[in-house]
PDB file of C-alpha atoms in Angstrom:
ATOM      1  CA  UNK A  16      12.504  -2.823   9.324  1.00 87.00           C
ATOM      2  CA  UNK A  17       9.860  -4.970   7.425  1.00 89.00           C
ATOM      3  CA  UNK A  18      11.875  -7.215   6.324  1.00 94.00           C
ATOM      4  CA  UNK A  19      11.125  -6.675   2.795  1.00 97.00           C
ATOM      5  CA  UNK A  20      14.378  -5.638   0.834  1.00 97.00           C
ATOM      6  CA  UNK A  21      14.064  -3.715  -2.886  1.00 98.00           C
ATOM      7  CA  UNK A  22      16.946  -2.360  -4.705  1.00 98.00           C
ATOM      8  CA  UNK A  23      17.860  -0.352  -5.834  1.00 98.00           C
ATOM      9  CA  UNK A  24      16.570   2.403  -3.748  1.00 97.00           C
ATOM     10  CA  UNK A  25      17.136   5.117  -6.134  1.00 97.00           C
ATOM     11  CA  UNK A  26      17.202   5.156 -10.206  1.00 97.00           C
ATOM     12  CA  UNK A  27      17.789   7.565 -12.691  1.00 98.00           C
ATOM     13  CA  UNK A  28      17.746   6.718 -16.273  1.00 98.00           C
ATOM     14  CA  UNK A  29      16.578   8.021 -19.403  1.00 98.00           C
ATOM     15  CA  UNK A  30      13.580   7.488 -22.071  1.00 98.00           C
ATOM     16  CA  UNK A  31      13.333   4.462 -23.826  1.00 98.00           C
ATOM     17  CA  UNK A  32      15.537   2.568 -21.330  1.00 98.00           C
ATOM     18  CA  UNK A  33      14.233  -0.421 -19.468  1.00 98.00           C
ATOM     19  CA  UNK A  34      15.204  -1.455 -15.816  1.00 98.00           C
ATOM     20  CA  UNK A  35      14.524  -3.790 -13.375  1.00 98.00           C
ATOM     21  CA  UNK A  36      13.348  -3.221  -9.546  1.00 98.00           C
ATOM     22  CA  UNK A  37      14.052  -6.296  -7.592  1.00 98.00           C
ATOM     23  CA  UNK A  38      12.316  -7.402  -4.629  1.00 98.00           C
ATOM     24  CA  UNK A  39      13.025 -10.096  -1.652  1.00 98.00           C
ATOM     25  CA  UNK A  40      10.115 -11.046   0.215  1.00 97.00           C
ATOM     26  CA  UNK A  41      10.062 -10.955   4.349  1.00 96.00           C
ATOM     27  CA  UNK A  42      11.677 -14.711   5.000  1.00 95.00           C
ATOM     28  CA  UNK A  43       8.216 -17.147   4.987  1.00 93.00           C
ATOM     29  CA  UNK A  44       6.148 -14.542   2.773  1.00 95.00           C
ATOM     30  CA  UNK A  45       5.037 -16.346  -0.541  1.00 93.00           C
ATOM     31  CA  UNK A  46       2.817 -13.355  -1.777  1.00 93.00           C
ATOM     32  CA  UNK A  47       4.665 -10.896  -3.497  1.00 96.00           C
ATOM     33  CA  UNK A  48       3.016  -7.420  -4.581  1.00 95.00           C
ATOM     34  CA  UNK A  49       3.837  -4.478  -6.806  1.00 97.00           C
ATOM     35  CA  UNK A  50       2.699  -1.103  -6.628  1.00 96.00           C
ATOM     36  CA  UNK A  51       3.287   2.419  -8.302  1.00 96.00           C
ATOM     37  CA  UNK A  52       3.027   5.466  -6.154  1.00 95.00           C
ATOM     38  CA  UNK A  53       2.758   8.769  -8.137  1.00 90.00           C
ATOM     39  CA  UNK A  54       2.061  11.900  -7.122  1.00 79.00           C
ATOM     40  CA  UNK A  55      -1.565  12.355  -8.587  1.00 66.00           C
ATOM     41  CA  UNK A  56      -2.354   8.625  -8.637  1.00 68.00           C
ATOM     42  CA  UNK A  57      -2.286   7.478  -5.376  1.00 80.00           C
ATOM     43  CA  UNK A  58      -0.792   4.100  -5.033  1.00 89.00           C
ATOM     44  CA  UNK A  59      -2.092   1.704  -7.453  1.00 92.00           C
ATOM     45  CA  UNK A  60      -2.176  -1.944  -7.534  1.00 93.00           C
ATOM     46  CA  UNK A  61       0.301  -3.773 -10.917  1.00 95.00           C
ATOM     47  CA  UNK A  62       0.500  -7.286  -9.927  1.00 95.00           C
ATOM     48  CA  UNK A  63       0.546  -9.714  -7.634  1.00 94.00           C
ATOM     49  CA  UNK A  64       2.545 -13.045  -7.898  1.00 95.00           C
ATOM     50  CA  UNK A  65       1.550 -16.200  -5.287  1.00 93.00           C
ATOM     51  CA  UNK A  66       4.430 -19.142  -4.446  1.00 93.00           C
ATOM     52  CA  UNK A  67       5.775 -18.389  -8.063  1.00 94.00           C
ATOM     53  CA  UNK A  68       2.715 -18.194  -9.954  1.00 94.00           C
ATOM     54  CA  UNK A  69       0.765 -14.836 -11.301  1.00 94.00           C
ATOM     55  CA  UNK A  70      -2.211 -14.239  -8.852  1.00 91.00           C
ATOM     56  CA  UNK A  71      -3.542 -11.093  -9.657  1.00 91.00           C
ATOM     57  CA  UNK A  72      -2.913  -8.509 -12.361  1.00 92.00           C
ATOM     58  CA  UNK A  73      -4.077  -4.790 -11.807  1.00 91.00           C
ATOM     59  CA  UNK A  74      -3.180  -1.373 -14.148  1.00 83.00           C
ATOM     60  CA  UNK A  75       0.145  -2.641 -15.287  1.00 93.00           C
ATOM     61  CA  UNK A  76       1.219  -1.441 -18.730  1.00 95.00           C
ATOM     62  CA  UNK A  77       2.075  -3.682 -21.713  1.00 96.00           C
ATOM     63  CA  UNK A  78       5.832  -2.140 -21.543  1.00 97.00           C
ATOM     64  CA  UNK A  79       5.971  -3.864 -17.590  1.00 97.00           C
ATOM     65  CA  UNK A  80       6.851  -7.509 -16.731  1.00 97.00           C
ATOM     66  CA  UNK A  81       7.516  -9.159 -13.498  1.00 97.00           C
ATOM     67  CA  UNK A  82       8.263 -12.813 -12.042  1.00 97.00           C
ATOM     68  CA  UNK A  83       8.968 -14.444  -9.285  1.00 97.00           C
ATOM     69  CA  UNK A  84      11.265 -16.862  -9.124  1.00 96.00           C
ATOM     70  CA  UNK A  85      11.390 -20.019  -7.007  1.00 95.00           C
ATOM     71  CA  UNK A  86      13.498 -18.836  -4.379  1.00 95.00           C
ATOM     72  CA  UNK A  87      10.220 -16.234  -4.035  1.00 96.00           C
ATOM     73  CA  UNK A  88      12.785 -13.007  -5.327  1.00 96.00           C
ATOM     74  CA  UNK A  89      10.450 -10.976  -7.473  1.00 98.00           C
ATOM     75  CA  UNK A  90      11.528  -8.409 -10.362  1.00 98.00           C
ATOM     76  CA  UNK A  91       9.449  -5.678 -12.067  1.00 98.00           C
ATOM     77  CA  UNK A  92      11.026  -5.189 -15.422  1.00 98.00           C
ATOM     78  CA  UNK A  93       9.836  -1.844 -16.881  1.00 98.00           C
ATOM     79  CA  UNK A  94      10.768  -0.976 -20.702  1.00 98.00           C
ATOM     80  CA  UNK A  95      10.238   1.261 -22.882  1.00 98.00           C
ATOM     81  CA  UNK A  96      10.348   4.392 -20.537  1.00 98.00           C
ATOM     82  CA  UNK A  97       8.700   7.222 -20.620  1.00 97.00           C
ATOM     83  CA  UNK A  98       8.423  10.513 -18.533  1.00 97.00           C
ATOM     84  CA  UNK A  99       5.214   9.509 -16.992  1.00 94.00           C
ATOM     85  CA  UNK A 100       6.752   6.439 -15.418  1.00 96.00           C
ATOM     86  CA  UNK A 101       8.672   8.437 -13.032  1.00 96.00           C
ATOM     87  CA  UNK A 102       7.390   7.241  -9.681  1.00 96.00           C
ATOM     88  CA  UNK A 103       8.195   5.452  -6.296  1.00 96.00           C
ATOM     89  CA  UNK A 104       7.712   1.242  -7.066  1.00 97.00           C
ATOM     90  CA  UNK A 105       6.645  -0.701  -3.769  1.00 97.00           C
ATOM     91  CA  UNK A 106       7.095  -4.163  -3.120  1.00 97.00           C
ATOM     92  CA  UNK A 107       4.896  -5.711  -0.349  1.00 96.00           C
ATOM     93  CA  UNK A 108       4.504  -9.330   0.558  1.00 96.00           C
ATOM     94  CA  UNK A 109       2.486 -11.418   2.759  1.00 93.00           C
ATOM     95  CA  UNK A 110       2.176 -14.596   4.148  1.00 90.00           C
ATOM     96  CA  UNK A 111      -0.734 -16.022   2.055  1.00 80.00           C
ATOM     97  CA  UNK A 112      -3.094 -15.171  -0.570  1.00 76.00           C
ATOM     98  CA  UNK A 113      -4.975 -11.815   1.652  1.00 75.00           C
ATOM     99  CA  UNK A 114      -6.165 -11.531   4.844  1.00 76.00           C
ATOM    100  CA  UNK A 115      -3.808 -10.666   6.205  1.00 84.00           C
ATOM    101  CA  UNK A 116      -1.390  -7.385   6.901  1.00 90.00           C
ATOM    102  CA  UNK A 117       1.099  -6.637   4.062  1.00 93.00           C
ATOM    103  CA  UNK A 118       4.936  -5.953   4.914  1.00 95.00           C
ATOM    104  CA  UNK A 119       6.092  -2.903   2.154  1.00 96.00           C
ATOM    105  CA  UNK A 120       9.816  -2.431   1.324  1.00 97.00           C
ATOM    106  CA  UNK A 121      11.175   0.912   1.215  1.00 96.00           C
ATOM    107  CA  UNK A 122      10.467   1.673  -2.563  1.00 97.00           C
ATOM    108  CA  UNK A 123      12.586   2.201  -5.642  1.00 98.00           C
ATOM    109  CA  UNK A 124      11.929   5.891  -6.531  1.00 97.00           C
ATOM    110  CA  UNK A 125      12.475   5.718 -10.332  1.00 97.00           C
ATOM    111  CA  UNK A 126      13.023   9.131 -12.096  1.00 97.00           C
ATOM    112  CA  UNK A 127      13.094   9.038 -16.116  1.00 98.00           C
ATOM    113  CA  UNK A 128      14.794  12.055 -17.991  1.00 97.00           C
TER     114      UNK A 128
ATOM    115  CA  UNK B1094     -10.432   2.698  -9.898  1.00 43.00           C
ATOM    116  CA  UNK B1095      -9.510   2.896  -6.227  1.00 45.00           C
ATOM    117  CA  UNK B1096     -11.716   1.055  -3.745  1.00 63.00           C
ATOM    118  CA  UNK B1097     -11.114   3.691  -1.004  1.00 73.00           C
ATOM    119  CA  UNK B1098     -11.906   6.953  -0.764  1.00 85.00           C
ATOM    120  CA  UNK B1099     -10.076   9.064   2.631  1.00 88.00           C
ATOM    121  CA  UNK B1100     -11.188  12.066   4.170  1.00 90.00           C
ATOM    122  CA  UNK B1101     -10.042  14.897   4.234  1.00 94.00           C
ATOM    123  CA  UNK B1102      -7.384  14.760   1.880  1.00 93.00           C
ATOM    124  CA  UNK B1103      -5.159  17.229   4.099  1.00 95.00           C
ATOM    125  CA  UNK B1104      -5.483  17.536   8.076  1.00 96.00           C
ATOM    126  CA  UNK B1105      -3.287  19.674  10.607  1.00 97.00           C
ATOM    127  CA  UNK B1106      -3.841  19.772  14.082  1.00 97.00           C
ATOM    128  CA  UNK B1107      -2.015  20.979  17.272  1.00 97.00           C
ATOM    129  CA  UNK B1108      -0.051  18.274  19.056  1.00 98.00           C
ATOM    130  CA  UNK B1109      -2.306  16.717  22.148  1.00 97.00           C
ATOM    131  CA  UNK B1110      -5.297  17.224  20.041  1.00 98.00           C
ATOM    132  CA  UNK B1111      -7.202  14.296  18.279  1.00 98.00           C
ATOM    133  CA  UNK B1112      -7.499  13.185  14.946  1.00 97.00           C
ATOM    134  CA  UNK B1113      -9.823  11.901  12.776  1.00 97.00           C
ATOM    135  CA  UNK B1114     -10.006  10.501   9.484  1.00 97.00           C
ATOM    136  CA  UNK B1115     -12.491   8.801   7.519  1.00 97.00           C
ATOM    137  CA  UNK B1116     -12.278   5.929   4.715  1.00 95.00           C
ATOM    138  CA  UNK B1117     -15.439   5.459   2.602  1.00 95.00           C
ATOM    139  CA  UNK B1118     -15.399   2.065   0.058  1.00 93.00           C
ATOM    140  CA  UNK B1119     -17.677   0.672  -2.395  1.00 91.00           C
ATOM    141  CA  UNK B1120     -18.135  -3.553  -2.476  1.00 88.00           C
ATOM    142  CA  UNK B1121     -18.535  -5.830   0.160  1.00 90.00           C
ATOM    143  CA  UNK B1122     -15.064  -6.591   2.090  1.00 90.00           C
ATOM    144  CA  UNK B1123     -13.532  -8.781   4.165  1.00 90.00           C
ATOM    145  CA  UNK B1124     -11.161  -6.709   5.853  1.00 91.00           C
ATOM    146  CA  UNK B1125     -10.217  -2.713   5.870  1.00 94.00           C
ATOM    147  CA  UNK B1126      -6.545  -2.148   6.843  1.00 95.00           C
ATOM    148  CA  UNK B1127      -4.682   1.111   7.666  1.00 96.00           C
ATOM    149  CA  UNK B1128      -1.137   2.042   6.877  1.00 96.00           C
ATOM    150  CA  UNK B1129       0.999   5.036   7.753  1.00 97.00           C
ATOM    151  CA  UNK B1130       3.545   6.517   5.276  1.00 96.00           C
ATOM    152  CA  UNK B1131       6.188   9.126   6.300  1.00 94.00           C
ATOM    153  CA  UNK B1132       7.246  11.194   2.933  1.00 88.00           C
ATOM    154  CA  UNK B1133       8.594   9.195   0.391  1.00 81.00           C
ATOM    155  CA  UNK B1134       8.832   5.443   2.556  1.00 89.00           C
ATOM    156  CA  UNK B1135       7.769   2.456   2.907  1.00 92.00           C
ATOM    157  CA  UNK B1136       3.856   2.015   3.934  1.00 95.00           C
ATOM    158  CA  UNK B1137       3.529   0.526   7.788  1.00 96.00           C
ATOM    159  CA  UNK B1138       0.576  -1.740   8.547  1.00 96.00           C
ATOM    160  CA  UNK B1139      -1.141  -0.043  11.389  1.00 97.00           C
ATOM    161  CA  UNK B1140      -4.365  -1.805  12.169  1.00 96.00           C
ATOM    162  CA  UNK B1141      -6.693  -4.438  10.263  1.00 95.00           C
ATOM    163  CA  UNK B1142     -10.708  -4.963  10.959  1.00 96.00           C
ATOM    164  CA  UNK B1143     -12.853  -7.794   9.884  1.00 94.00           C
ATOM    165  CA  UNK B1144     -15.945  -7.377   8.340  1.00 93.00           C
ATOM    166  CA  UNK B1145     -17.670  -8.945  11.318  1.00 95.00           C
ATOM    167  CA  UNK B1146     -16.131  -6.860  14.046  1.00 96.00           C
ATOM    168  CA  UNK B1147     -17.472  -3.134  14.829  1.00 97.00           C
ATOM    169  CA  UNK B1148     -14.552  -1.551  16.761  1.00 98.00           C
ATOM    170  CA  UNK B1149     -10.716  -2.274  17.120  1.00 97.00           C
ATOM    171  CA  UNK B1150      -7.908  -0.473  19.309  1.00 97.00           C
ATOM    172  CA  UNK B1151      -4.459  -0.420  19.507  1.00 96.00           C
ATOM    173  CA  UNK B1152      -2.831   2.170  21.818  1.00 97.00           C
ATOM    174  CA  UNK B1153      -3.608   5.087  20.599  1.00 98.00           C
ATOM    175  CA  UNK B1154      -5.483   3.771  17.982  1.00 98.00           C
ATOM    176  CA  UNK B1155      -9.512   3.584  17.981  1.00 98.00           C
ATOM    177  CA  UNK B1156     -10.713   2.222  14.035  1.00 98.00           C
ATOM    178  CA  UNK B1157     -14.088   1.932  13.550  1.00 98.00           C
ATOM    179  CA  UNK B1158     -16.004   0.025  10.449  1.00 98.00           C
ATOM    180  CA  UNK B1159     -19.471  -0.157   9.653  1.00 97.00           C
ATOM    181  CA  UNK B1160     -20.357  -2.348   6.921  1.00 96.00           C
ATOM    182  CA  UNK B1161     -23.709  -0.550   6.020  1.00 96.00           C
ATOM    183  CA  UNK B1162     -22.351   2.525   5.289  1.00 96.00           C
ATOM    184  CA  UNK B1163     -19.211   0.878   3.973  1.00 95.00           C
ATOM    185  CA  UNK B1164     -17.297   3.284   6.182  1.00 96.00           C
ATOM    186  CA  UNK B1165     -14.436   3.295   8.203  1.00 97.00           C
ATOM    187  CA  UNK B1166     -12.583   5.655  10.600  1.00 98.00           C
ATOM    188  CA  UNK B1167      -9.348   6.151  12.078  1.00 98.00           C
ATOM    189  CA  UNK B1168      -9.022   8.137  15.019  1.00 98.00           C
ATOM    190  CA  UNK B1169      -5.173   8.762  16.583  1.00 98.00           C
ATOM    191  CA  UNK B1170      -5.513  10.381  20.226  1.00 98.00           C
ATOM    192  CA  UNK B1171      -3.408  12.748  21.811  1.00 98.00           C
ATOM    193  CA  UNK B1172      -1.599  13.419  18.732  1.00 98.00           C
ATOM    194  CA  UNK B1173       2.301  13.836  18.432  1.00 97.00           C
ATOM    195  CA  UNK B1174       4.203  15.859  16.311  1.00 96.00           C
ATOM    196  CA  UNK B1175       5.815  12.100  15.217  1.00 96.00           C
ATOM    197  CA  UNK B1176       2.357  11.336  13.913  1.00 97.00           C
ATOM    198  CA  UNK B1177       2.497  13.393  11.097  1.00 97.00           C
ATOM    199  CA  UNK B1178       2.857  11.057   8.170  1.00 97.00           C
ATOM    200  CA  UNK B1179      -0.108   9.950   5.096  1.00 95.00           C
ATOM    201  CA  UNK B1180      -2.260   7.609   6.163  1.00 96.00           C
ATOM    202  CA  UNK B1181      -4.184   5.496   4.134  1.00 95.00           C
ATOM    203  CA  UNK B1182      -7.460   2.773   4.465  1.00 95.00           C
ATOM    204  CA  UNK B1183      -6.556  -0.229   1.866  1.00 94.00           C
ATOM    205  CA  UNK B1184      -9.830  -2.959   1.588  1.00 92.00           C
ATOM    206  CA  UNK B1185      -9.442  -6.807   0.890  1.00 87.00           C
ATOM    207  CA  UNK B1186     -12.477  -7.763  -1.334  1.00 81.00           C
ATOM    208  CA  UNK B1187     -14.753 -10.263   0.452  1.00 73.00           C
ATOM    209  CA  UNK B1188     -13.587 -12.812  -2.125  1.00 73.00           C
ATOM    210  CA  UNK B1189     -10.012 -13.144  -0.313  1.00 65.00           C
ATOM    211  CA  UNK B1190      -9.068 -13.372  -3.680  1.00 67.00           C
ATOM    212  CA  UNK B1191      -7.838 -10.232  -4.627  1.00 75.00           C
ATOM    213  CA  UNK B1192      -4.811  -7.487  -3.634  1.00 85.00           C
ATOM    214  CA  UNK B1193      -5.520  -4.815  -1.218  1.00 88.00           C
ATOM    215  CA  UNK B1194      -6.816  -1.623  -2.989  1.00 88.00           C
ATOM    216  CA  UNK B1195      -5.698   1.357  -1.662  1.00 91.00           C
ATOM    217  CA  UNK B1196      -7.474   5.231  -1.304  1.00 87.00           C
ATOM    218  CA  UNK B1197      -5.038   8.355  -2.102  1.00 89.00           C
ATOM    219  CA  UNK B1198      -4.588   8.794   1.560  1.00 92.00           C
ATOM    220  CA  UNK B1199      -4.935  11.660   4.090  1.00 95.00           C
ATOM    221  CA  UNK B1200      -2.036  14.441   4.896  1.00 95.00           C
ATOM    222  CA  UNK B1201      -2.265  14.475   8.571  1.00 97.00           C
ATOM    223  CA  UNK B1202       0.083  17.219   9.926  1.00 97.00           C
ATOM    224  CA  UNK B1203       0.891  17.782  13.928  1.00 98.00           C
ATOM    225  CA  UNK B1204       2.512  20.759  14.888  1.00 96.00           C
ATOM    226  CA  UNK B1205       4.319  21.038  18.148  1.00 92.00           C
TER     227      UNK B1205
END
C-alpha cells in the first residue's frame, strides 16, 4: 500500500460528460501529480500541484482542470469527454518539489462510451 | 515528448535467468528512477540514482547510469516468475524543478 488513495477506482460514463478523479496524498506528501496512462501513449505527465499551488503543467487538455485544496486532497476534473480520453488516471505524490521517489495510487481506469 | 526511451519494448525470459533492460534519455538529469507496474496498477518506486553516482543495488537489483551516454540499465537477477510486470526508467531534470518524465516502459515476462 502506498499510501496514496484515488477514487473512484473504476468509471464508466458517456461522451460529453465530465467527472472528477480525486486524489489523497500519502499523509506528509505536499506534491501532488497527475498522469494519463493509455495504451499507445505511455504514461504522460498533466500536472503537478505543490502545498496548494500549480507547480508544473504538462500535456493536459483545455477540457481538464485540477486543484488542490488546503487539506492537500487533489481533483482532476475532466469535461467534455470524448472516446479518446478513455484511460487509467494516476495520482502520485511526494514529499517535496523532486528528488525524490514518487508514491502512485492505484489509478482510476476511466472508460468513455 | 517523453524523456526516456526503454529497451526492448517486450522481454521474456526463463525463470533463474537474468534480465536486462536499458533506459536511454536526452538532457542533463539529476536523478533516473525505476518503477515496476503489474497490469493495470499502481507504479512501485524501485530504485533511484543520482547523477553523480555510477552504480546502485538493491537485492536483486544492479542499476547502472552513465551520464555521457545518458544511459541507464536495469538488471533483475535470478529472475522469478513474480517479476513479470512493465518496468519503466522516469528522469528528474537537473533543474529539480520539474515532474518526473516517464519512457513507455519494457514488457518483461518470466516464465516458470
Amino acid at each position: 500500500d502506498s499510501g496514496v488513495t484515488q477514487t473512484p477506482k473504476h468509471l464508466i460514463t458517456a461522451t460529453g460528460q465530465r467527472v472528477t478523479l480525486r486524489c489523497s496524498p500519502r499523509s506528509g506528501d505536499l506534491s501532488v501529480y497527475w498522469y494519463q496512462q493509455s495504451l499507445d501513449q505511455g504514461l504522460q505527465f498533466l500536472i503537478q500541484y505543490y502545498n496548494g499551488e500549480e507547480r508544473a503543467k504538462g500535456n493536459i487538455l483545455e477540457r481538464f482542470s485540477a486543484q488542490q485544496f488546503p487539506d492537500l486532497h487533489s481533483e482532476l476534473n475532466l469535461s467534455s469527454l470524448e472516446l479518446g480520453d478513455s484511460a487509467l488516471y494516476f495520482c502520485a505524490s511526494s514529499l517535496g518539489q523532486g528528488g525524490t521517489e514518487a508514491f502512485f495510487g492505484q489509478g482510476t481506469r476511466l472508460t468513455v462510451v | 515528448s517523453q524523456q526516456g526511451e526503454e529497451d526492448p519494448q517486450a522481454l521474456s525470459i526463463q525463470e533463474g535467468e537474468n534480465a536486462t533492460m536499458n533506459c536511454s534519455y536526452k538532457t542533463s538529469i539529476n536523478n533516473l528512477q525505476w518503477y515496476r507496474q503489474n497490469s493495470g496498477r499502481g507504479l512501485v518506486h524501485l530504485i533511484l540514482i543520482r547523477s553523480n553516482e555510477r552504480e546502485k543495488h538493491s537485492g536483486r537489483l544492479r542499476v547502472t547510469l552513465d551520464t555521457s551516454k545518458k544511459s541507464s540499465s536495469l538488471l533483475i537477477t535470478a529472475s522469478r516468475a513474480a517479476d513479470t510486470a512493465s518496468y519503466f526508467c522516469a528522469t528528474e531534470h537537473h533543474s529539480g524543478n520539474t515532474p518526473l518524465v516517464f519512457g513507455k516502459g519494457t514488457r518483461l515476462s518470466v516464465i516458470a
